[in-house]
Coordinates of C-alpha atoms in Angstrom, one line a residue:
X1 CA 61.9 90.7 122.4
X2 CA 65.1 88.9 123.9
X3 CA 68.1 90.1 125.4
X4 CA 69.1 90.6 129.0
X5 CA 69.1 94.4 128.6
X6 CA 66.1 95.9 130.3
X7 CA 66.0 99.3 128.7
X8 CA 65.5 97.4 125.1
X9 CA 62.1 97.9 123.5
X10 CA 60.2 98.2 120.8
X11 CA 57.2 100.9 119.9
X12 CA 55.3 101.4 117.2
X13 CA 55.2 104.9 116.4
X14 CA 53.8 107.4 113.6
X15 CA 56.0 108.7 110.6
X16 CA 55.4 112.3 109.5
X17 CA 53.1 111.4 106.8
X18 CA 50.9 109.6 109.6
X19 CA 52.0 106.3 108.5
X20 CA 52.9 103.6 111.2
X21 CA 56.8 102.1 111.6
X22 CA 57.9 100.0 114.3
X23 CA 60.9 101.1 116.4
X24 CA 63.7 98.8 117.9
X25 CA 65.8 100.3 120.4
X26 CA 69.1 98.8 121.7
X27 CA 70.2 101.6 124.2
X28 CA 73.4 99.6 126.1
X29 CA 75.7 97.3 124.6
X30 CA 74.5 93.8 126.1
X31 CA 75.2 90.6 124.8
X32 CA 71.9 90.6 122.3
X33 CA 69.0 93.4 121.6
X34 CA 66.6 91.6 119.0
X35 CA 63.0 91.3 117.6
X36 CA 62.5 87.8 117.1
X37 CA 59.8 85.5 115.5
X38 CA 59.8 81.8 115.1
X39 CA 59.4 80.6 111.8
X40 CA 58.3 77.5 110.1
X41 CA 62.1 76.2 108.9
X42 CA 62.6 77.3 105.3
X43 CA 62.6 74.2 103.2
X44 CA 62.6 75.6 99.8
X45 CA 62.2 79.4 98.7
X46 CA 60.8 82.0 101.3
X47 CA 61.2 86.1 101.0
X48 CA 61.1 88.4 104.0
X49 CA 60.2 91.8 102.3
X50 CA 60.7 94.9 104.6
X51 CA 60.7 99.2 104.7
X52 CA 64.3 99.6 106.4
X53 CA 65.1 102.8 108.2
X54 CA 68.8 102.4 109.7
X55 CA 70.4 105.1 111.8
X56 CA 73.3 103.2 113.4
X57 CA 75.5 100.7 112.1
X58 CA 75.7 96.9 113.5
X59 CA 71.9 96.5 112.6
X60 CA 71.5 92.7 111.6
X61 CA 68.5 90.6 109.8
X62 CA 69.4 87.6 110.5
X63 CA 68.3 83.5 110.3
X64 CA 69.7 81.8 113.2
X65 CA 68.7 77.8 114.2
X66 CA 68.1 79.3 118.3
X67 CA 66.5 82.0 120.4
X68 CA 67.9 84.8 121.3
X69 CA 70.3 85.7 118.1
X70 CA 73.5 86.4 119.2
X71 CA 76.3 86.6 116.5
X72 CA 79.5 85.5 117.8
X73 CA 78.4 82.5 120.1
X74 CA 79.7 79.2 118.3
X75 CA 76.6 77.2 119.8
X76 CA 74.7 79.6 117.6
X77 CA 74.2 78.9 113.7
X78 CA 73.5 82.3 112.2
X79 CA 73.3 80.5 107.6
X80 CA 72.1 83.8 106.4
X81 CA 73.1 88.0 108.4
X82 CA 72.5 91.0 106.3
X83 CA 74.7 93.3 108.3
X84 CA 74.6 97.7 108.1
X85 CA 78.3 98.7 108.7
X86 CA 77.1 102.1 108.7
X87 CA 77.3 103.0 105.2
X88 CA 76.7 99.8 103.3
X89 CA 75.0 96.7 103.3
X90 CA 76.7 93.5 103.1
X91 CA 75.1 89.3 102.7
X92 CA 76.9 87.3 104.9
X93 CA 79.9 89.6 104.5
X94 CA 79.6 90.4 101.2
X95 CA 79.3 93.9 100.1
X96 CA 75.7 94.6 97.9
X97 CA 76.7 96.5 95.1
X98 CA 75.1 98.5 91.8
X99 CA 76.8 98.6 88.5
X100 CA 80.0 97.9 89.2
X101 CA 79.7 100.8 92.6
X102 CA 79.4 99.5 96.8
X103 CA 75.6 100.1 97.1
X104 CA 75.9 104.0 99.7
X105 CA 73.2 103.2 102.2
X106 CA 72.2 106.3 103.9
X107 CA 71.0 106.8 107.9
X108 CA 67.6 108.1 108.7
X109 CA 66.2 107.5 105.1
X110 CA 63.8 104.5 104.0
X111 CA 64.7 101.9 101.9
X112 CA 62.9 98.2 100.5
X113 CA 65.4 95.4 101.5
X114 CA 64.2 92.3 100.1
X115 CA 66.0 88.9 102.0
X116 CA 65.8 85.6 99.5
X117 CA 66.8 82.4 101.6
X118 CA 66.6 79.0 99.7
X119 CA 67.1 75.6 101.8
X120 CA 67.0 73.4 98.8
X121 CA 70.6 74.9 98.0
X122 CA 71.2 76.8 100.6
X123 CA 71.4 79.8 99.2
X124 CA 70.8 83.3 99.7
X125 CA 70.7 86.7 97.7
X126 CA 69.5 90.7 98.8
X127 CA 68.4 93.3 97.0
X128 CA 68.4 96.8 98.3
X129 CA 66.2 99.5 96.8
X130 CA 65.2 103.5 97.5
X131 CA 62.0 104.6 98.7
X132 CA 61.3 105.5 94.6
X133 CA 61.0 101.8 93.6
X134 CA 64.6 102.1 92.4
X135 CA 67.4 99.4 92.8
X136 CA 70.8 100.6 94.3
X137 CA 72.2 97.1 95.4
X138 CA 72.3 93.6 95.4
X139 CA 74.1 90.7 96.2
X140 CA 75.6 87.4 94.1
X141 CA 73.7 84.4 94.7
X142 CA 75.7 83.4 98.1
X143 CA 76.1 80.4 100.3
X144 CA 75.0 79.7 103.7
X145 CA 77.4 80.0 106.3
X146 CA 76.4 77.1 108.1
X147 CA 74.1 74.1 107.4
X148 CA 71.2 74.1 109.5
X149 CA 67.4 74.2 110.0
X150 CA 67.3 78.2 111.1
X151 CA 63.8 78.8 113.1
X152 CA 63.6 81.8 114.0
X153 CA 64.2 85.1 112.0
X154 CA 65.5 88.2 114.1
X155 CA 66.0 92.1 113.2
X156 CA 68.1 93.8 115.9
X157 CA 71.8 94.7 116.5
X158 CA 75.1 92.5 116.9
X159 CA 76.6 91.7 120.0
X160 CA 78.2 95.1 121.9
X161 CA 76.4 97.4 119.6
X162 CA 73.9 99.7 120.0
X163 CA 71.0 101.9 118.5
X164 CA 68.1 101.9 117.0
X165 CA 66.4 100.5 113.6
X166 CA 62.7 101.3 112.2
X167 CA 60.9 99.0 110.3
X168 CA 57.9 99.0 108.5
X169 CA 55.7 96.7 105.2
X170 CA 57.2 93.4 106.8
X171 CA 56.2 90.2 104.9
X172 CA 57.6 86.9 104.3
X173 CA 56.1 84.7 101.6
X174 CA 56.7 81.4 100.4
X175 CA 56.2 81.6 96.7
X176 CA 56.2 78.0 96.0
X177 CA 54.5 76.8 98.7
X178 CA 50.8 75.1 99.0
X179 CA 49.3 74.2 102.3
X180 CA 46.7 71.7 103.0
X181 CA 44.3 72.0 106.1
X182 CA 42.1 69.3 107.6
X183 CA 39.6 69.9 110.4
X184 CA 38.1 66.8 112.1
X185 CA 35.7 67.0 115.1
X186 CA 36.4 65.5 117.9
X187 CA 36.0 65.5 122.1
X188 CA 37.0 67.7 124.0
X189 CA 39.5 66.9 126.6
X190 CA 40.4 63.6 124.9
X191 CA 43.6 61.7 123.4
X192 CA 44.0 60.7 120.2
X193 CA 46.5 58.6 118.2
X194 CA 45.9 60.1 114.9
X195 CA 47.7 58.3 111.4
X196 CA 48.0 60.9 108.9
X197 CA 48.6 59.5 105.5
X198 CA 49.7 62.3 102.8
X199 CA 50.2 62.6 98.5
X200 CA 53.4 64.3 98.1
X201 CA 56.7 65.3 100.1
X202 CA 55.6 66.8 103.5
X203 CA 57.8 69.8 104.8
X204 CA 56.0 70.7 107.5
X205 CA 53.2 69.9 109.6
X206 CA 51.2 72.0 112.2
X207 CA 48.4 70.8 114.6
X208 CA 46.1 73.8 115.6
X209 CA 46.0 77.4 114.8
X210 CA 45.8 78.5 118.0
X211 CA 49.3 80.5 119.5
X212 CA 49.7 80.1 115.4
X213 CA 50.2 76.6 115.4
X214 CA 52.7 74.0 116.8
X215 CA 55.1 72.2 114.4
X216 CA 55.1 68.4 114.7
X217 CA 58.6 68.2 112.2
X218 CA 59.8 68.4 109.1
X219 CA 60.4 65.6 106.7
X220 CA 61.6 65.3 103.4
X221 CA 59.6 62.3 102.3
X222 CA 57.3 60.0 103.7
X223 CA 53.7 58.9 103.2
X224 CA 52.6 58.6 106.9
X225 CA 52.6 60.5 110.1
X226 CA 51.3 58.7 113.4
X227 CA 51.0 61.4 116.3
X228 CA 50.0 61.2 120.1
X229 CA 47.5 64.6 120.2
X230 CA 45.8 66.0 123.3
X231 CA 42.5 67.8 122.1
X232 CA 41.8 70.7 124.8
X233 CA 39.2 72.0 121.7
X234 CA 36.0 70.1 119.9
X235 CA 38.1 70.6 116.4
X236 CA 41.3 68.7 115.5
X237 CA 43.4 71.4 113.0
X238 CA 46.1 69.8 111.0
X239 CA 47.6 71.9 108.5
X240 CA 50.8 70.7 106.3
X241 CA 53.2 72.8 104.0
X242 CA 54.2 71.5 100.7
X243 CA 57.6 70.5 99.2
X244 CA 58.7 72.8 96.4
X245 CA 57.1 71.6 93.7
X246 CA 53.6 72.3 95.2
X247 CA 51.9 69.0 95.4
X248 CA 51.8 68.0 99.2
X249 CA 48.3 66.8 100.2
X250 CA 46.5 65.1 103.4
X251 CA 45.4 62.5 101.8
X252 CA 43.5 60.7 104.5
X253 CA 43.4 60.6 108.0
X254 CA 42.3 57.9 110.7
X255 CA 41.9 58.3 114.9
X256 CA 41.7 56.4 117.5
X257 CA 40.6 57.9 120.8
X258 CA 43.0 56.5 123.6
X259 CA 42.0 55.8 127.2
X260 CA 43.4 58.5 129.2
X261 CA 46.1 58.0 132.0
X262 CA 45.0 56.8 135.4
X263 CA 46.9 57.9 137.9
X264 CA 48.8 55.4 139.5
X265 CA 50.1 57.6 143.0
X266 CA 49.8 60.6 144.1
X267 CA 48.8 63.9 142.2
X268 CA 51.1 65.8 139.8
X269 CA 52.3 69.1 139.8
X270 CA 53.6 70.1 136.1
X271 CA 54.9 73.8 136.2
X272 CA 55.6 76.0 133.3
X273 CA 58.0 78.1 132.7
X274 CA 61.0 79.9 131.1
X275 CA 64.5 80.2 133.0
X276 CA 63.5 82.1 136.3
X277 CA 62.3 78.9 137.3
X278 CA 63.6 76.6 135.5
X279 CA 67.6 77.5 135.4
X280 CA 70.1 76.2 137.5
X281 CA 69.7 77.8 140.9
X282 CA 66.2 78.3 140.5
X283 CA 63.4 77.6 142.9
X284 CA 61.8 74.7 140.7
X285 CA 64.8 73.0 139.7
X286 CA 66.3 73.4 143.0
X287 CA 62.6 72.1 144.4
X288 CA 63.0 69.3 141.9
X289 CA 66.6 68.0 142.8
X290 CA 65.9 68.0 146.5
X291 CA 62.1 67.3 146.6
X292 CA 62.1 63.8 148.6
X293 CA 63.1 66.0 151.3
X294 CA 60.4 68.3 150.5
X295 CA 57.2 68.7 152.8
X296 CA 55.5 68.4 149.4
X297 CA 56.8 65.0 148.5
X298 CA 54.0 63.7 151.0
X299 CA 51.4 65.2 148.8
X300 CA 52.3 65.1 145.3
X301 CA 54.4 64.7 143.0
X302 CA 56.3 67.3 141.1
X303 CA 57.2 67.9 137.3
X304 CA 59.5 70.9 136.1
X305 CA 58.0 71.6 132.7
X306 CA 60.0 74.9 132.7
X307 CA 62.4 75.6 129.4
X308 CA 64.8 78.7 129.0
X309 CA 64.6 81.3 126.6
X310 CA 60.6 80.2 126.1
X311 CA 57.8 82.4 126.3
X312 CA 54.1 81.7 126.1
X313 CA 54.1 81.6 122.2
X314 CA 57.6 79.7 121.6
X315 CA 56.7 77.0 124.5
X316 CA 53.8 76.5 122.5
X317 CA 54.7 76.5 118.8
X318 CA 58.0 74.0 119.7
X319 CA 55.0 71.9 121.3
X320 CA 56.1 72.2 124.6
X321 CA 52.8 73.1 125.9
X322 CA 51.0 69.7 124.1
X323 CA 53.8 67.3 125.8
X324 CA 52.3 68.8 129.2
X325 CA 48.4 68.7 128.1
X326 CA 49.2 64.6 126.5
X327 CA 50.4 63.8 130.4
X328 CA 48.0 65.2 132.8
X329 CA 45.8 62.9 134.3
X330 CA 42.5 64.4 135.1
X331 CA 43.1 65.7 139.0
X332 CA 46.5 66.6 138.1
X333 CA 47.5 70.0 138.5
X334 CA 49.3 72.9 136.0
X335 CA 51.4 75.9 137.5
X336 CA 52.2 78.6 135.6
X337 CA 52.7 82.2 135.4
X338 CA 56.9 82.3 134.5
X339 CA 56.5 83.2 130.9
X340 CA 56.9 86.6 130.2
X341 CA 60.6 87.6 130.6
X342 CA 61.4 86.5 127.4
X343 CA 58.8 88.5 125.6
X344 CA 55.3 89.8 125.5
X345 CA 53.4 90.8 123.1
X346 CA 49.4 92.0 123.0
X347 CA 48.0 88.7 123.1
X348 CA 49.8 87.9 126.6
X349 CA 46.5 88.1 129.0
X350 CA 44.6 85.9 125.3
X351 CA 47.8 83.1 125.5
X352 CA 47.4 82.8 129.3
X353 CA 44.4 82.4 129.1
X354 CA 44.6 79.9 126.7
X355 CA 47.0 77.9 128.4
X356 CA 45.0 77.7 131.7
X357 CA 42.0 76.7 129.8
X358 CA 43.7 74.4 127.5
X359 CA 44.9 72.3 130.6
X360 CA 41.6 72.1 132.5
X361 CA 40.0 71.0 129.5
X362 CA 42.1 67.9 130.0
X363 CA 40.8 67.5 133.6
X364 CA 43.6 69.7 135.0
X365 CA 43.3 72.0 137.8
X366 CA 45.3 75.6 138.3
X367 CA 47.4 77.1 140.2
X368 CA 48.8 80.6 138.9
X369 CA 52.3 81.9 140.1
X370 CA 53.7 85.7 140.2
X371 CA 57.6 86.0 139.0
X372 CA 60.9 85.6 141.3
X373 CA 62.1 89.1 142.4
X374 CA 64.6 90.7 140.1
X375 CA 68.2 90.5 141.3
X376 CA 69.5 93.3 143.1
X377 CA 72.3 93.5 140.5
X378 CA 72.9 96.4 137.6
X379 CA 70.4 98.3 136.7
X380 CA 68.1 96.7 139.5
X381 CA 70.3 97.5 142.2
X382 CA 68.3 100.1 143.9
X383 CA 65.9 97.4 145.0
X384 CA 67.8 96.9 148.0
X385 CA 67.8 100.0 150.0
X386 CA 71.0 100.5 152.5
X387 CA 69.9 102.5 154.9
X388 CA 66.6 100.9 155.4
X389 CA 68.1 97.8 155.0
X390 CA 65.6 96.7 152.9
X391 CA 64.7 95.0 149.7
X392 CA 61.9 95.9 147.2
X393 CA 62.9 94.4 144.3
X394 CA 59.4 92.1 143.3
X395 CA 58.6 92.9 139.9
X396 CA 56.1 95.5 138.4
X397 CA 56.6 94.3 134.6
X398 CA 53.6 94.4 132.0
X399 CA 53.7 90.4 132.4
X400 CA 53.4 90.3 136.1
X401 CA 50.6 93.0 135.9
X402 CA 48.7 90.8 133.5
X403 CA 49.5 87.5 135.6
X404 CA 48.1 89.1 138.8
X405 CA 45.0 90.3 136.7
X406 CA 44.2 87.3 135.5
X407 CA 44.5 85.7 138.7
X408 CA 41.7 87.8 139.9
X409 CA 39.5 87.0 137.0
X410 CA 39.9 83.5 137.5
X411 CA 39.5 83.2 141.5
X412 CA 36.3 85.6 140.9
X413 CA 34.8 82.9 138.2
X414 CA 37.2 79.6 137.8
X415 CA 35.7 76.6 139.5
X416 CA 39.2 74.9 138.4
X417 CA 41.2 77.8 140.2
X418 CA 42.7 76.8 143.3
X419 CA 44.4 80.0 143.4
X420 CA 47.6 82.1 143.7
X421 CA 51.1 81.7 144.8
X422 CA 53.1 85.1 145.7
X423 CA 56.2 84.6 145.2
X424 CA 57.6 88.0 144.3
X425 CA 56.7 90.1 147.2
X426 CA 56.8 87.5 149.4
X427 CA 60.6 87.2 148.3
X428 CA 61.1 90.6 149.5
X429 CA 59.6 90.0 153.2
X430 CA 61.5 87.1 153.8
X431 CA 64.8 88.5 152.2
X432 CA 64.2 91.4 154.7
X433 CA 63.4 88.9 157.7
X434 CA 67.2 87.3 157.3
X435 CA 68.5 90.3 156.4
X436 CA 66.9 91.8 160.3
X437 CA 68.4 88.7 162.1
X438 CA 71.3 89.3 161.3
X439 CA 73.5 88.2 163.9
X440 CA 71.5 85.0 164.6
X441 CA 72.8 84.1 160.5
X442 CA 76.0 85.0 161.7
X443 CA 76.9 87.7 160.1
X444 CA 78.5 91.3 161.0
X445 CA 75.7 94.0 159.7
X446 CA 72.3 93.9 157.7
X447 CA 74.2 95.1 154.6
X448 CA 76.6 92.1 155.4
X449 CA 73.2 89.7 155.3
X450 CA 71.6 91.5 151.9
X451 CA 74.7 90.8 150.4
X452 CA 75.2 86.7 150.6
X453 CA 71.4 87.1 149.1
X454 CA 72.4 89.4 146.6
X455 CA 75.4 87.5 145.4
X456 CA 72.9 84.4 144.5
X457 CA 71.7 86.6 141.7
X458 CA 74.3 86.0 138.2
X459 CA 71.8 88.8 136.4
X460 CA 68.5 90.3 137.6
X461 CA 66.6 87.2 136.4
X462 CA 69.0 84.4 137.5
X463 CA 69.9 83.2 140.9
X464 CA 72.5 80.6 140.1
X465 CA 75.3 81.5 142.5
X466 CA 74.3 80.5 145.0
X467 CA 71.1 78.3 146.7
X468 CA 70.9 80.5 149.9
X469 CA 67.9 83.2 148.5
X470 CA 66.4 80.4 146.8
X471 CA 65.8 78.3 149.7
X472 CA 64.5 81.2 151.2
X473 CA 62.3 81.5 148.4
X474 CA 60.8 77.8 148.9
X475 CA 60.8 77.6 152.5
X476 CA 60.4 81.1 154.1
X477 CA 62.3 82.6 157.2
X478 CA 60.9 81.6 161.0
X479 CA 60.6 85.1 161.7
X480 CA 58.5 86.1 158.5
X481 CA 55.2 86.0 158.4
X482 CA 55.1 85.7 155.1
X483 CA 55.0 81.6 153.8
X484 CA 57.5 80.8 151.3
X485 CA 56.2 78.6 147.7
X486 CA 56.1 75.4 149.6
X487 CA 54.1 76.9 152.2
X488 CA 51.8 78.5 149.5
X489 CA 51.5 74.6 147.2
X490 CA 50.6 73.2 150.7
X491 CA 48.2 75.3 151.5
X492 CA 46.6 74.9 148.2
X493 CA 46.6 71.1 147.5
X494 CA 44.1 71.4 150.9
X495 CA 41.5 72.5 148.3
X496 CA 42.2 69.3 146.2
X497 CA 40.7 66.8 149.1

């Protein structure tokens, strides 16, 4: 899910023949509402197959080339939108149709869309049929809009519109593809420059399964791949897709185990996460830019591996999380726990897990992180209270819940824990601290004081506006006892001597 409305979701619910449907709700017009799932780019013919229950028109299935969708952004290329208008469907703006007759697309009633992309021309074509097997409308064979490498495909509703879609059946299928796998042992924990040699036109490649794979590129010809791949598993898992006429093979591959990084200074800290700490005006960029003033720039150094937009699976299939795992050196140290606001899905607690296992297989050790406070802005207003004059704003979302739980699991049984740094309720103490002293921050009233925090916050995730409840954030208040993330990393690179 992506979107900065917080009231979006999606449930999976029962039809009333028992069958099962998922359910996206946009309830307020925000910038984007949308379902998304990164895809391998389509490089010849791929079909996305899917029941379609509309109820309220600006519904979109859409290709875009970046995360989250959103329709009317230049920055964005959206090559391929099939678009509900509230009574018909239309391809990129063009009206599906039936003998001669605008295909009448009904609310609250099923229907089988099939979506037909094609890279090699960049093409596209739709066919819309009734719950009977019957075709009421399809499209000419259209071009893209734009020329690109879309990687993500997204169901959810254009920008300013609202409601709700049901879906159900979804498929996607590459009829002309052929993939190759290749499974080669190897140790765990190592580095390894590995030369692929392949038969055939490569498309894509993949290394692992895990998280469903991360893509290493896509290439339109070439007969050898040489990669730099950190094994946190005894198994190597290369996987490839063909070109379109089916004959891509691995033809043979060679390793070479590399000696692993020494380090040549003091330990690393390499943090992951998505925008609410790695934005501008966020506490690990703003650690970053002035961290040779930092108390922690005696003690280690300090990596800011966060990306926007990312969440545990996305940072890891765009290989994000390999670049970190090829770079530790064994001591080093991964923080993480900022990876949730962009979406969750079941296999949250499984993917965090995986992540913290993943780096101390490569001789990393762990340090897990709760979420920055949401903004007291919009909807999350009410987390400052004015006539207490206090905030309570640290967040109580699924992902923190699991971060916290697994925090406990691993301090309970992790010999490569060091353990946990509060950042969320802590946020709240301090905030409250400044906001008491008022008239020693020179201002006129505690609301007066909540405020100049409050205006840091551009939405309930972002805090670039302003550096003042950031610092607080890094560095605590005198009067708190409550230590701020500096404080906490101090405390916990003890355990490291």
């Amino acid at each position: 899910m992506a979107g900065s409305d917080g009231a979006k979701k999606a449930e999976l619910q029962k039809d009333i023949d028992g069958s099962k449907f998922m359910i996206i709700s946009a309830p307020t017009p925000k910038k984007s509402h949308v379902l998304a799932k990164a895809i391998t780019p389509p490089t010849s013919l791929v079909v996305f197959t899917s029941k379609v229950r509309f109820h309220d028109a600006g519904a979109v299935m859409s290709l875009t080339s970046r995360f989250p969708f959103w329709s009317n952004a230049r920055l964005y290329t959206n090559p391929v939108t099939l678009r509900f208008d509230g009574q018909s469907l239309t391809l990129n703006d063009a009206a599906l149709s039936f003998k001669g007759r605008i295909a009448e697309v009904k609310t609250d009633t099923w229907y089988v869309v099939r979506l037909e992309v094609d890279k090699s021309n960049e093409t596209c074509w739709a066919t819309v049929a009734n719950n009977r097997g019957n075709t009421i409308g399809k499209s000419e064979r259209l071009k893209w809009k734009e020329s690109s490498k879309p990687d993500f495909f997204n169901i959810g509703f254009d920008n300013e519109a609202t409601g709700t879609i049901d879906l159900a059946e979804c498929e996607a299928v590459a009829p002309n593809a052929c993939a190759e796998r290749y499974n080669i042992s190897v140790e765990k924990g190592e580095v390894y420059w590995v030369v692929i040699t392949y038969q055939g036109e490569l498309t894509t490649g993949y290394v692992n399964s895990d998280l469903a794979g991360y893509v290493l590129g896509h290439h339109d010809s070439m007969a050898t791949d040489t990669l730099e791949i950190a094994c946190p598993r005894d198994v190597l898992d290369l996987r490839i897709g063909a070109d379109k006429t089916g004959v891509a093979k691995i033809a043979d591959v060679k390793l070479t185990k590399l000696e692993r990084q020494k380090r040549k200074g003091k330990v690393k800290v390499h943090h992951i996460g998505d925008s609410t700490s790695a934005g501008d005006g966020s506490w690990a960029r703003v650690l970053e830019k002035e961290y040779d003033k930092s108390p922690l720039a005696a003690l280690c150094d300090f990596s800011n591996r966060g990306i926007g937009g990312r969440n545990l699976g996305t940072y890891y299939q765009q290989g994000k999380l390999a670049e970190v795992l090829r770079d530790i050196c064994p001591g080093d140290i991964v923080m993480v726990g900022n990876n949730g606001t962009n979406g969750m899905n079941s296999t949250f607690e499984d993917d965090l897990n995986y992540y913290i296992d993943a780096a101390e297989a490569m001789g990393a050790k762990i340090i897990i992180n709760s979420y920055t406070p949401h903004g007291a802005v919009a909807n999350y207003a009410k987390g400052y209270n004015y006539t207490t004059h206090t905030f309570d704003n640290y967040r109580r979302d699924a992902y923190d819940v699991v971060v916290r739980k697994v925090a406990i699991q691993r301090a309970q049984s992790d010999a490569g824990y060091l353990g946990f740094v509060e950042i969320g309720q802590h946020a709240d103490a301090i905030f409250n601290a400044y906001v008491a002293d008022f008239k020693a921050n020179g201002y006129a009233s505690e609301d007066d004081a909540a405020q100049a925090i409050i205006k840091c916050f551009k939405d309930h995730n972002h805090y670039n506006q302003g550096e003042l409840a950031c610092h607080l954030m890094l560095y605590g208040y005198p009067t708190c006892p409550k230590p701020g993330i500096v404080a906490q990393i101090q405390t916990l690179l003890s355990k490291t001597r």
